Structure formats: C-alpha cells, structure tokens
Amino acid sequence: MKKLSCLLLTLSTLLAFTACGSTNTNTATTTTSETVESQANAEVEWPEILPVPEATVDSASATENKFSAAIIGEDWTKESAMAYAKLCKAAGFTQVIVNRIYSFQYDFEAVHPEYNKVVSISFIGDDNTSISLKDYK
C-alpha cells in the first residue's frame, strides 16, 4: 500500500510538471548518456548531465526539458540519496539551494550554472526517493 501511494504521488507530480511545462528548449540536455529500464516505463533516456543512480528506477518520465524518476526499494536509503547528491555536485550542480537532513527525510536542490538546470532529490521515509531535473528560473 505504501509503495502504491508513493507511485501515485510521483505520477501526479510528473503530471503537474508536464502540464506546467514551458516551450524553452536546451539542446545540451536533450542528448542522453544512458537508457534506464524502469518498472513503470519500458525504457527512459537518462539526461547526460545527471548521474545515473546505482538503484532500481521504479518509474521515470522525460519530456523535452524536464525529467523525473522515482526510486522505491529497500536497497536505497537516506545515505544513498545523500551520496547521490554528492555525485550531482561532482557533475557540476554546484549552486546548492536546499540541503536539509532530517532523521527520516532528506531534501537537496542545486543548480548547474552551465546548463541552467536544477536537480531536486527528495528522500521521504524508508524507501521512497524522487529525482527531477528541470529548467532553473
């Protein structure tokens, strides 16, 4: 039940991102480095500027200038999300906006100044993480 509610929350967030999208394109981020197989979508192309997590991607979606993924699983912890944030920093997301660490939650947002993109990582509870990449406004 918990996984189903997390998946529904993720899908509703993806719908909101898609519905509120702009027509601005950035060709630097439309190229991809790896195709990720997810349980909800057969295959999703992972953005080149975003590190690929070492976890099973439960669902993912990509539009012209937005990307979202959900990781649900016992092998992904708050420490995994924090380690992934360090990989994002190493990949060029150096302008940190949010870096909150709670006992049960972790939130991280940072901007990649070269591509003007923001990555958001949100770990909620035991095994629910969402990762998104969108234009920074």
Tab-separated table of C-alpha atoms in Angstrom:
chain	number	residue	atom	x	y	z
A	1	MET	CA	0.000	0.000	0.000
A	2	LYS	CA	2.838	2.359	0.857
A	3	LYS	CA	4.532	1.749	-2.485
A	4	LEU	CA	1.277	2.279	-4.362
A	5	SER	CA	0.654	5.619	-2.650
A	6	CYS	CA	4.252	6.689	-3.358
A	7	LEU	CA	3.865	5.731	-7.008
A	8	LEU	CA	0.584	7.655	-7.293
A	9	LEU	CA	2.186	10.698	-5.663
A	10	THR	CA	5.114	10.504	-8.072
A	11	LEU	CA	2.855	10.140	-11.100
A	12	SER	CA	0.726	13.110	-10.025
A	13	THR	CA	3.894	15.189	-9.606
A	14	LEU	CA	5.041	14.156	-13.070
A	15	LEU	CA	1.665	15.172	-14.479
A	16	ALA	CA	1.964	18.565	-12.800
A	17	PHE	CA	5.465	19.062	-14.234
A	18	THR	CA	4.235	18.124	-17.695
A	19	ALA	CA	1.160	20.339	-17.532
A	20	CYS	CA	3.141	23.380	-16.388
A	21	GLY	CA	5.970	22.998	-18.894
A	22	SER	CA	7.412	25.773	-20.989
A	23	THR	CA	8.419	25.624	-24.643
A	24	ASN	CA	12.033	26.668	-23.987
A	25	THR	CA	14.461	24.012	-25.212
A	26	ASN	CA	18.049	23.354	-24.236
A	27	THR	CA	19.779	21.133	-26.768
A	28	ALA	CA	22.671	20.430	-24.401
A	29	THR	CA	20.429	18.331	-22.164
A	30	THR	CA	18.427	16.516	-24.829
A	31	THR	CA	21.322	14.178	-25.568
A	32	THR	CA	21.434	11.185	-23.295
A	33	SER	CA	24.150	9.109	-21.776
A	34	GLU	CA	22.243	6.021	-20.738
A	35	THR	CA	18.865	4.379	-21.167
A	36	VAL	CA	17.315	3.277	-17.893
A	37	GLU	CA	14.795	0.462	-17.737
A	38	SER	CA	12.083	1.171	-15.215
A	39	GLN	CA	9.210	-0.931	-13.982
A	40	ALA	CA	6.522	1.594	-14.960
A	41	ASN	CA	8.009	2.685	-18.310
A	42	ALA	CA	9.842	0.250	-20.551
A	43	GLU	CA	12.863	2.483	-21.160
A	44	VAL	CA	13.652	6.091	-20.337
A	45	GLU	CA	16.680	8.037	-21.509
A	46	TRP	CA	18.596	9.460	-18.565
A	47	PRO	CA	19.817	13.075	-19.078
A	48	GLU	CA	23.519	13.342	-19.851
A	49	ILE	CA	24.271	15.929	-17.150
A	50	LEU	CA	22.585	13.888	-14.413
A	51	PRO	CA	24.448	10.945	-12.821
A	52	VAL	CA	22.660	7.601	-13.087
A	53	PRO	CA	21.907	6.235	-9.594
A	54	GLU	CA	23.002	2.763	-8.627
A	55	ALA	CA	19.461	1.640	-7.831
A	56	THR	CA	16.383	0.225	-9.472
A	57	VAL	CA	14.315	3.014	-11.005
A	58	ASP	CA	10.669	2.299	-10.268
A	59	SER	CA	9.244	4.868	-12.680
A	60	ALA	CA	10.628	7.612	-14.871
A	61	SER	CA	9.397	10.087	-17.433
A	62	ALA	CA	11.032	12.610	-19.677
A	63	THR	CA	9.732	15.499	-21.727
A	64	GLU	CA	11.594	17.967	-23.858
A	65	ASN	CA	13.112	19.855	-20.936
A	66	LYS	CA	12.003	18.014	-17.781
A	67	PHE	CA	12.920	14.662	-16.286
A	68	SER	CA	11.557	12.834	-13.241
A	69	ALA	CA	12.346	9.472	-11.707
A	70	ALA	CA	11.204	7.558	-8.645
A	71	ILE	CA	13.329	5.063	-6.760
A	72	ILE	CA	11.457	2.758	-4.435
A	73	GLY	CA	13.295	-0.071	-2.774
A	74	GLU	CA	14.940	-1.289	0.367
A	75	ASP	CA	18.395	-1.018	-1.207
A	76	TRP	CA	18.066	2.805	-1.401
A	77	THR	CA	18.450	4.645	1.913
A	78	LYS	CA	18.755	8.242	3.064
A	79	GLU	CA	22.534	7.769	2.929
A	80	SER	CA	22.184	6.610	-0.701
A	81	ALA	CA	20.290	9.806	-1.526
A	82	MET	CA	22.976	11.887	0.183
A	83	ALA	CA	25.715	10.052	-1.737
A	84	TYR	CA	23.794	10.676	-4.974
A	85	ALA	CA	23.676	14.401	-4.115
A	86	LYS	CA	27.493	14.341	-3.852
A	87	LEU	CA	27.638	12.774	-7.347
A	88	CYS	CA	25.432	15.590	-8.626
A	89	LYS	CA	27.778	18.163	-7.083
A	90	ALA	CA	30.717	16.464	-8.796
A	91	ALA	CA	28.771	16.589	-12.087
A	92	GLY	CA	28.537	20.392	-11.873
A	93	PHE	CA	25.454	21.098	-9.750
A	94	THR	CA	27.407	23.474	-7.547
A	95	GLN	CA	24.919	26.194	-6.622
A	96	VAL	CA	23.152	24.494	-3.704
A	97	ILE	CA	19.688	25.893	-2.954
A	98	VAL	CA	18.457	23.349	-0.388
A	99	ASN	CA	20.340	20.753	1.648
A	100	ARG	CA	18.109	19.594	4.511
A	101	ILE	CA	18.842	16.496	6.543
A	102	TYR	CA	16.191	15.153	8.905
A	103	SER	CA	16.044	11.840	10.757
A	104	PHE	CA	13.571	10.396	8.237
A	105	GLN	CA	13.856	12.767	5.265
A	106	TYR	CA	16.492	14.332	3.007
A	107	ASP	CA	15.951	17.181	0.534
A	108	PHE	CA	18.544	18.521	-1.895
A	109	GLU	CA	18.330	21.038	-4.741
A	110	ALA	CA	21.192	22.512	-6.725
A	111	VAL	CA	21.696	24.404	-9.972
A	112	HIS	CA	24.070	23.502	-12.795
A	113	PRO	CA	25.204	27.012	-13.851
A	114	GLU	CA	26.451	25.958	-17.299
A	115	TYR	CA	23.122	24.411	-18.372
A	116	ASN	CA	20.825	26.477	-16.115
A	117	LYS	CA	19.161	23.304	-14.829
A	118	VAL	CA	18.141	22.421	-11.278
A	119	VAL	CA	18.223	18.912	-9.825
A	120	SER	CA	15.911	18.019	-6.944
A	121	ILE	CA	16.400	14.940	-4.784
A	122	SER	CA	13.829	14.107	-2.144
A	123	PHE	CA	14.086	11.081	0.138
A	124	ILE	CA	10.927	10.519	2.162
A	125	GLY	CA	10.577	7.732	4.681
A	126	ASP	CA	12.133	4.322	4.405
A	127	ASP	CA	12.324	3.681	0.699
A	128	ASN	CA	10.929	6.487	-1.438
A	129	THR	CA	13.133	8.873	-3.412
A	130	SER	CA	12.251	11.197	-6.251
A	131	ILE	CA	14.790	12.786	-8.589
A	132	SER	CA	13.896	15.554	-11.003
A	133	LEU	CA	15.712	17.794	-13.442
A	134	LYS	CA	14.140	20.952	-14.853
A	135	ASP	CA	14.935	24.454	-16.074
A	136	TYR	CA	16.067	26.909	-13.420
A	137	LYS	CA	14.070	30.114	-13.500
